[in-house]
XYZ file of C-alpha atoms in Angstrom:
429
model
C -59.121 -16.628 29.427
C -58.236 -13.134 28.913
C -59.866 -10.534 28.531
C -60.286 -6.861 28.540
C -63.081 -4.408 30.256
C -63.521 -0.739 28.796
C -64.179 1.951 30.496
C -66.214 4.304 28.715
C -66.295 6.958 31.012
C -65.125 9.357 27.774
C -67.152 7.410 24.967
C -65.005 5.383 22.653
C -63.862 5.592 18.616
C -61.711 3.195 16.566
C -58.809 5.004 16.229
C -59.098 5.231 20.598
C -59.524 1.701 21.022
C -56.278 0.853 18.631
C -54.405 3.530 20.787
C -55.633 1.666 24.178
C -54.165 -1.851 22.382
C -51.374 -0.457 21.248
C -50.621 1.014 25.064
C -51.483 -2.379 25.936
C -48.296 -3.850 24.070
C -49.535 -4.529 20.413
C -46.216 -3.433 18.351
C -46.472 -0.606 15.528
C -44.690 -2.586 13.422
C -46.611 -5.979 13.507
C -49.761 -3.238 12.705
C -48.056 -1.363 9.865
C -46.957 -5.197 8.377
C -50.539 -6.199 8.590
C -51.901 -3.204 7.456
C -49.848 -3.529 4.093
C -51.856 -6.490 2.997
C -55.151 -4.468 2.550
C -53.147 -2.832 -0.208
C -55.110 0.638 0.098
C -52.552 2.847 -0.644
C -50.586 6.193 0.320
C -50.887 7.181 3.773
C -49.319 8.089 7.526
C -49.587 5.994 10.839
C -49.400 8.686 13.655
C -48.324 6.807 16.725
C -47.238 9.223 20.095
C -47.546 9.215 23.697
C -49.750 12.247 24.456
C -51.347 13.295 28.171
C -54.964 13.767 28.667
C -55.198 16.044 32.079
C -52.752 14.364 33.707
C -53.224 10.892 32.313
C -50.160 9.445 30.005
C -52.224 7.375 26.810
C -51.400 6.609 23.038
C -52.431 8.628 20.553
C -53.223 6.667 17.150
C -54.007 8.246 13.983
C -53.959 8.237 10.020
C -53.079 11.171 7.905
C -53.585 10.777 4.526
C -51.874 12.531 1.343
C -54.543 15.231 0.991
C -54.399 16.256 4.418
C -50.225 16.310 5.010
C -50.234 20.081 3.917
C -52.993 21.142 5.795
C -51.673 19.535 8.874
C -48.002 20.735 8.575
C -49.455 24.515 7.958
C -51.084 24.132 11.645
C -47.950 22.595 13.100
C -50.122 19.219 14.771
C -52.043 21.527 16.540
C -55.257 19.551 17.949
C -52.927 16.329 17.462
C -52.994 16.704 13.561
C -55.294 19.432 13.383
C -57.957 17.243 11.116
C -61.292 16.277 13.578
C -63.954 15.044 10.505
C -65.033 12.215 12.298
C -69.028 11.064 11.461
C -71.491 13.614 11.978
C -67.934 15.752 12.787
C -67.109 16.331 16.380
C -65.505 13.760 18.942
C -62.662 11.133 18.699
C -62.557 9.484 15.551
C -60.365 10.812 12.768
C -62.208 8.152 10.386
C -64.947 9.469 9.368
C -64.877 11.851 6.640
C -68.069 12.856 6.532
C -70.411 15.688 4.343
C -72.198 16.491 7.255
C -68.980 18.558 8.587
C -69.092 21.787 7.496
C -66.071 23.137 9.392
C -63.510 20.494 8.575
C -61.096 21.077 5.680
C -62.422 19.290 2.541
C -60.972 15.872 1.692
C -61.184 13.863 -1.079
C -61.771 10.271 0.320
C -63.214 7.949 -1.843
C -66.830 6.985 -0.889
C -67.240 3.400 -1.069
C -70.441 1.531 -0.335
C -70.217 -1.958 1.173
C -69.808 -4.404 -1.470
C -66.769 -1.953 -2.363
C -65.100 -2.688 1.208
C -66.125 -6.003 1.113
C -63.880 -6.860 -1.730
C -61.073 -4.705 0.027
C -61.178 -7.167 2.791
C -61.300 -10.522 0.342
C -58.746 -9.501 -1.721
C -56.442 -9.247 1.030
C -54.175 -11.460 2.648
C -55.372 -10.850 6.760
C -56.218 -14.264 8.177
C -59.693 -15.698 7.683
C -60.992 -14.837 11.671
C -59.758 -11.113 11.165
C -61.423 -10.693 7.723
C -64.912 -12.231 9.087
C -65.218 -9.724 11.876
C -64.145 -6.649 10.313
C -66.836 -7.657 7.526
C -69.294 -8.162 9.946
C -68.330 -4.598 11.604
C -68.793 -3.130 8.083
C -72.237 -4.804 8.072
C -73.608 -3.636 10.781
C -72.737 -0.049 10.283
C -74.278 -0.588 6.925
C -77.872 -1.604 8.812
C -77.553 1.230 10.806
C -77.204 3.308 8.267
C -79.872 2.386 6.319
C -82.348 2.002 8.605
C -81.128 5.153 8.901
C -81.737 6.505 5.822
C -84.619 4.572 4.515
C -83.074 3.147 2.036
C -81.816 -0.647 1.118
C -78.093 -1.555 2.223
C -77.036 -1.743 -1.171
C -78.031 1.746 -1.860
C -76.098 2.935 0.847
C -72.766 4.888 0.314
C -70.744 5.524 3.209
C -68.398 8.471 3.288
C -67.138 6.977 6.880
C -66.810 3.745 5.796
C -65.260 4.077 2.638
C -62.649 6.298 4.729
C -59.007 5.027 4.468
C -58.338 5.860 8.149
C -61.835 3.911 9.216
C -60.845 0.493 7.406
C -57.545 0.475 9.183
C -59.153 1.861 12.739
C -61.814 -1.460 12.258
C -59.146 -3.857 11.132
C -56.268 -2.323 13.026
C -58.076 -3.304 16.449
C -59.253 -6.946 15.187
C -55.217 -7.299 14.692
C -54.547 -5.941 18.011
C -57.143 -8.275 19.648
C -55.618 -11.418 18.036
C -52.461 -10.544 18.668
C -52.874 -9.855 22.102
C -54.608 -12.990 22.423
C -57.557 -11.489 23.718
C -60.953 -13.737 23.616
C -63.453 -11.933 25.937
C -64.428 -8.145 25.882
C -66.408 -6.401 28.296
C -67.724 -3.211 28.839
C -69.398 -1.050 31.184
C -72.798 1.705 30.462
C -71.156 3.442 27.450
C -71.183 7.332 27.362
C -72.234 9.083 24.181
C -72.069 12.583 24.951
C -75.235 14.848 24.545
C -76.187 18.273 22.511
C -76.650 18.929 19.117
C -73.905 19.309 15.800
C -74.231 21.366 12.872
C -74.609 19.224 9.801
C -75.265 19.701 6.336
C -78.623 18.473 6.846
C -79.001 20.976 9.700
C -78.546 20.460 13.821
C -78.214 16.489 14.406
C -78.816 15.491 18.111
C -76.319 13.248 19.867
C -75.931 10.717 19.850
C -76.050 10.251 15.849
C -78.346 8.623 14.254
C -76.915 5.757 13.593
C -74.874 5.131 17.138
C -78.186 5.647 18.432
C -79.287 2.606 16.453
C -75.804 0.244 16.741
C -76.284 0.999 20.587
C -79.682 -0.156 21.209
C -80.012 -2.828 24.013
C -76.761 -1.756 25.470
C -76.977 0.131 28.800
C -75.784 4.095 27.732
C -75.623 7.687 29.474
C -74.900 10.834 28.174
C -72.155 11.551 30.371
C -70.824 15.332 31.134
C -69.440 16.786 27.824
C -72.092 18.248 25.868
C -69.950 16.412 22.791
C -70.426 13.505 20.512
C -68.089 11.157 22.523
C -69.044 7.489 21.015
C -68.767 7.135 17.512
C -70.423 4.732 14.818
C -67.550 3.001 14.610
C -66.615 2.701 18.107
C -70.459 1.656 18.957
C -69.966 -0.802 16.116
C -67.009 -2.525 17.523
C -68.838 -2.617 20.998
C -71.954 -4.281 18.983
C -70.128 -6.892 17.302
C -67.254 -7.924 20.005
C -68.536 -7.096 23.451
C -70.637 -7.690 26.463
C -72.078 -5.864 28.634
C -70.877 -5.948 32.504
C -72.057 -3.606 35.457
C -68.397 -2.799 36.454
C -65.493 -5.680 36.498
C -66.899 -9.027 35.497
C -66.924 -11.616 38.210
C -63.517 -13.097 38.392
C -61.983 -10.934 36.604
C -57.597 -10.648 37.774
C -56.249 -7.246 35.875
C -52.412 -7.335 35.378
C -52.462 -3.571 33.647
C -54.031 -0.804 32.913
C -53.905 0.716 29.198
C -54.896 4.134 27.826
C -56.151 5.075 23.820
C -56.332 9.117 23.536
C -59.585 11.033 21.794
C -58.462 13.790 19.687
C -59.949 16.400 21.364
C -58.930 17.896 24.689
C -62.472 18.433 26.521
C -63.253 19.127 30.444
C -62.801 15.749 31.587
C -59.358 13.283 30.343
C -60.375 12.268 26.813
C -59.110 8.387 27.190
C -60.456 5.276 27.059
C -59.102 3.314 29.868
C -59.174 -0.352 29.006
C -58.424 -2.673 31.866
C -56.538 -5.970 30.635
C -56.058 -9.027 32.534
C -57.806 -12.775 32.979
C -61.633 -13.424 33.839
C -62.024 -17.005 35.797
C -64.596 -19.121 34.021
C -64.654 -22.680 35.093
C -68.126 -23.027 34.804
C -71.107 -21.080 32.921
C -74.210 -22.069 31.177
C -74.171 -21.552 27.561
C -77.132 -22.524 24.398
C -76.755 -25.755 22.441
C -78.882 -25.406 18.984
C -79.278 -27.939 16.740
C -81.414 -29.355 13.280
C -81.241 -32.230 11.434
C -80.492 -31.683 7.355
C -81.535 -34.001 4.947
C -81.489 -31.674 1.869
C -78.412 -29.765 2.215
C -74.865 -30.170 0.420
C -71.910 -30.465 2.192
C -70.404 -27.320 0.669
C -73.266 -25.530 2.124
C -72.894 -27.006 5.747
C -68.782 -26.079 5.731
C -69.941 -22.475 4.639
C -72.433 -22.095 7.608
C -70.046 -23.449 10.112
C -67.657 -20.602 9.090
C -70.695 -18.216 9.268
C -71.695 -19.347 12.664
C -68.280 -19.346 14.006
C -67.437 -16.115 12.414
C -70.398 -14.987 13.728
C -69.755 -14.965 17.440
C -70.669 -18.903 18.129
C -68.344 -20.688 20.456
C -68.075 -23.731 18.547
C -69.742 -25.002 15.838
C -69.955 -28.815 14.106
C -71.658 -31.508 11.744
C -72.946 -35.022 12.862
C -73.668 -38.053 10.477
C -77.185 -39.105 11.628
C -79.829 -41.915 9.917
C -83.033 -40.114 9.435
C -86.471 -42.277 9.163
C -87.286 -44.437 5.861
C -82.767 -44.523 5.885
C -82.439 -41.477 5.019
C -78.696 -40.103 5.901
C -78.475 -36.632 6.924
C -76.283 -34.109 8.894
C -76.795 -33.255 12.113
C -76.025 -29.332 12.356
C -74.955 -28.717 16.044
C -73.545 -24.883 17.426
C -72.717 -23.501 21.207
C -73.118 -20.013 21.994
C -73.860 -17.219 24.967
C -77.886 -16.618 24.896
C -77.252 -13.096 23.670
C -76.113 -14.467 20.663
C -78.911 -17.054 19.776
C -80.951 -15.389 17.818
C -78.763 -13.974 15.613
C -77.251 -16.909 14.862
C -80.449 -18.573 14.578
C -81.249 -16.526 11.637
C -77.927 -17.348 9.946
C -79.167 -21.246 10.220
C -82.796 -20.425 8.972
C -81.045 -18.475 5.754
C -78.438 -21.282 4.574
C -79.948 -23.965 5.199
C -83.515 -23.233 4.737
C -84.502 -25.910 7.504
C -87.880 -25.177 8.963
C -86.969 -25.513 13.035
C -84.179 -25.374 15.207
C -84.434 -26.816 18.856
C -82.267 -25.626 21.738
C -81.477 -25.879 25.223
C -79.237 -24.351 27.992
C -76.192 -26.483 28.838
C -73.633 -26.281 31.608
C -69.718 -26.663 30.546
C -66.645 -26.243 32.085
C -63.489 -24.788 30.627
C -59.982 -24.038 31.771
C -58.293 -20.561 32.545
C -56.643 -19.588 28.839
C -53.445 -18.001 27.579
C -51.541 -17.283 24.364
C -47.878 -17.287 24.013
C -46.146 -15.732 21.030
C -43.691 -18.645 20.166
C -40.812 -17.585 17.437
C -39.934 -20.924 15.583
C -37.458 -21.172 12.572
C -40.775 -20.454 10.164
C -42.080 -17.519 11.780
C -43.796 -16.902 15.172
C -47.009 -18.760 15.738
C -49.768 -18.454 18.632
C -49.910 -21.000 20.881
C -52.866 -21.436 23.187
C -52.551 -23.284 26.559
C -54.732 -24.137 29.469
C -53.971 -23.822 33.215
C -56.129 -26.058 35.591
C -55.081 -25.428 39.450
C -52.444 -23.386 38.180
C -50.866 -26.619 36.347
C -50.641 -26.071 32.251
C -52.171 -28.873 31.134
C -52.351 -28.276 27.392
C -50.709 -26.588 24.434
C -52.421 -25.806 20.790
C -50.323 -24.049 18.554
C -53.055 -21.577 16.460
C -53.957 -23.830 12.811
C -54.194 -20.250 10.830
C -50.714 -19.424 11.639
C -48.913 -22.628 11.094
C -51.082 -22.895 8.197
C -50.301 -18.935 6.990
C -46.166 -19.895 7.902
C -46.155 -23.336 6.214
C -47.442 -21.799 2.831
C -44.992 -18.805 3.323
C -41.811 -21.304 3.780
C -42.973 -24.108 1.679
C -42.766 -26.753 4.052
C -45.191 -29.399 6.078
C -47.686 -27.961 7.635
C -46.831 -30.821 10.652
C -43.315 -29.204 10.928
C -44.881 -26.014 11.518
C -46.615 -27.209 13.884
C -44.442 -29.362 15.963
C -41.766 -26.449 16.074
C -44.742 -23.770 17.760
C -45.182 -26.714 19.991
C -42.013 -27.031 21.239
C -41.026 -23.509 21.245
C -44.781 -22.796 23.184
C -43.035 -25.621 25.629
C -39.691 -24.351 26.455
C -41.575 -20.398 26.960
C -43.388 -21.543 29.461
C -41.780 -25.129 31.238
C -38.236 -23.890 30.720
């Protein structure tokens, strides 16, 4: 399948994870086109090819209305001139934040997470995208609280409700699918060290709440006495990665890509994010299942889409006879053992079932790719399998036929069938 391993040797941010995808071949364009259907309004993609001590990377950032002036008076100097990330001081122009006394005042809108939550619902990004950036928002939000002391729904976020962090979140969740990338990796992540001036007064690094979003993952302060991961670069690590002591096992790169930090600082200020295929023909993965005599079938569909949104690897209902006749549903998910828990306490909270049994289970599964077939409707994703370098299957992507056949008014089948053949004659000639 492929996949991509970070290299965190110079902490990482949203905005320097969208630069490393968009080095990686993610187009502007399909971004800003994407972007427009969050409907959040006035403001400036920077996009630029910048060096870090000698190593070429892409500089992404957002420049809103308020800040244009105040830029243009400094000429870009610091690449834009505007470092308010959280808690004030690394990569991450997203995070306008009251704890940064020396940046120029903004006025972003502080929003608190029901606010960003209908952002996200109300627009028109595909289902998968709008699931994980919600479930990056969320766990920002528990960090923060727990934080804070104080309930989630008490919580407003200056960072979050940032213009600049909702497209950094949901700009690399587009980059990802469109890349076709379904495994992420990385290495001990680097968080920088020291203390910040704050509002509040000094706040060691790393903040608060990166602190928190990076507990259980293997972290060292690294050499610049800097904040150099931010919350929402340890959130996107939380929610879409695994941890792996160097290059996974099996892992084939085919390039190397590079997302600039904002800052210049002793050592290159890039996050170098390896891209290529890891080999996984066979691994052992958790099965969990409970039987479900009291629950509608509205409620089962919405926990499937939970559980898959969630992180499972596949997730499914089974008609089952229970004892005295009783029929029932069978509520069956696979999913890495890091993730069992968690989703085990998504199951527990729909369904209100009192157990959930599980057991390790061996699969198999074929080398992956994705092909970006154009058709006469649109282009579509189209997923194939290689087995002894052979392709052996094609599956054109359902949200995108589905998204196209809508668009066009026309069968959803036709949609289909021309991905297919266009996903054929791409790759058999």
């Amino acid at each position: 399948m492929k996949a991509v391993y970070l290299d965190t040797f110079a902490g990482i941010s949203g905005n320097m994870l969208l630069g490393a995808l968009l080095d990686a071949g993610y187009p502007l364009e399909a971004l800003r086109n994407e972007l427009q259907k969050l409907q959040l309004g006035a403001y400036e993609l920077i996009y630029k090819k910048v060096n870090k001590l000698g190593i070429d990377s892409t500089y992404f950032n957002v420049l809103l209305p308020e800040e244009q002036e105040h830029v243009h008076e400094h000429e870009h100097m610091h690449e834009h001139g505007h470092v308010h990330e959280h808690h004030g001081h690394n990569h991450e122009h997203g995070h306008v934040h009251q704890h940064d006394e020396e940046a120029p005042a903004h006025t972003h809108v502080h929003r608190n997470l029901h606010d960003i939550m209908e952002i996200l619902d109300a627009s028109g990004l595909s289902d998968a995208v709008k699931n994980k950036a919600a479930k990056v928002f969320r766990v920002i939000a528990a960090a923060e609280a727990k934080v804070h002391g104080k309930p989630i729904e008490e919580v407003h976020f200056h960072e979050v409700g940032a213009i600049d962090t909702i497209i950094d979140i949901v700009g690399c969740l587009l980059g990802l699918e469109y890349l076709g990338i379904e495994k992420i990796y990385v290495g001990q992540v680097t968080t920088g060290y020291g203390f910040v001036q704050c509002a509040h007064g000094l706040m060691p690094v790393p903040a608060p709440a990166t602190a928190e979003l990076l507990q259980q993952m293997p972290q060292c302060k690294g050499s610049v006495a800097k904040e150099m991961t931010t919350p929402t670069g340890a959130a996107l690590l939380k929610v879409l990665a695994e941890y792996s002591d160097g290059l996974p096992s099996g892992f084939a790169g085919t390039y190397i890509a590079y997302g600039a930090g904002t800052r210049d600082v002793a050592i290159p200020n890039v996050l170098r994010m390896y891209v290529g295929t890891v080999r996984q023909q066979a691994e052992t993965v958790t099965e969990a299942a409970c039987n479900l005599d009291d629950v509608s079938g509205e409620l089962l569909a919405y926990t499937v889409q939970r559980l898959l949104a969630e992180g499972a690897l596949d997730a499914w209902t089974e008609p089952i006879m229970m004892k005295k006749g009783r029929p029932a549903s069978k509520l069956v998910f696979l999913c890495e053992k890091s993730r069992l828990h968690e989703l085990l306490r998504i199951v527990f909270a729909e369904t209100g079932t009192l157990g959930v049994r599980y057991h390790d289970v061996r699969r198999s599964v074929l080398e992956r790719g994705f092909v970006q077939a154009a058709t006469a409707y649109g282009t579509v994703r189209v997923k194939y399998g290689v087995d002894g370098g052979a392709i052996t299957c094609l599956a054109p992507e359902y949200e995108d036929c589905r998204k196209l056949a809508a668009e066009q008014h026309t069968p959803l089948k036709d949609v289909y069938t021309a991905a297919f053949q266009a996903a054929e004659e791409m790759l058999h000639g």
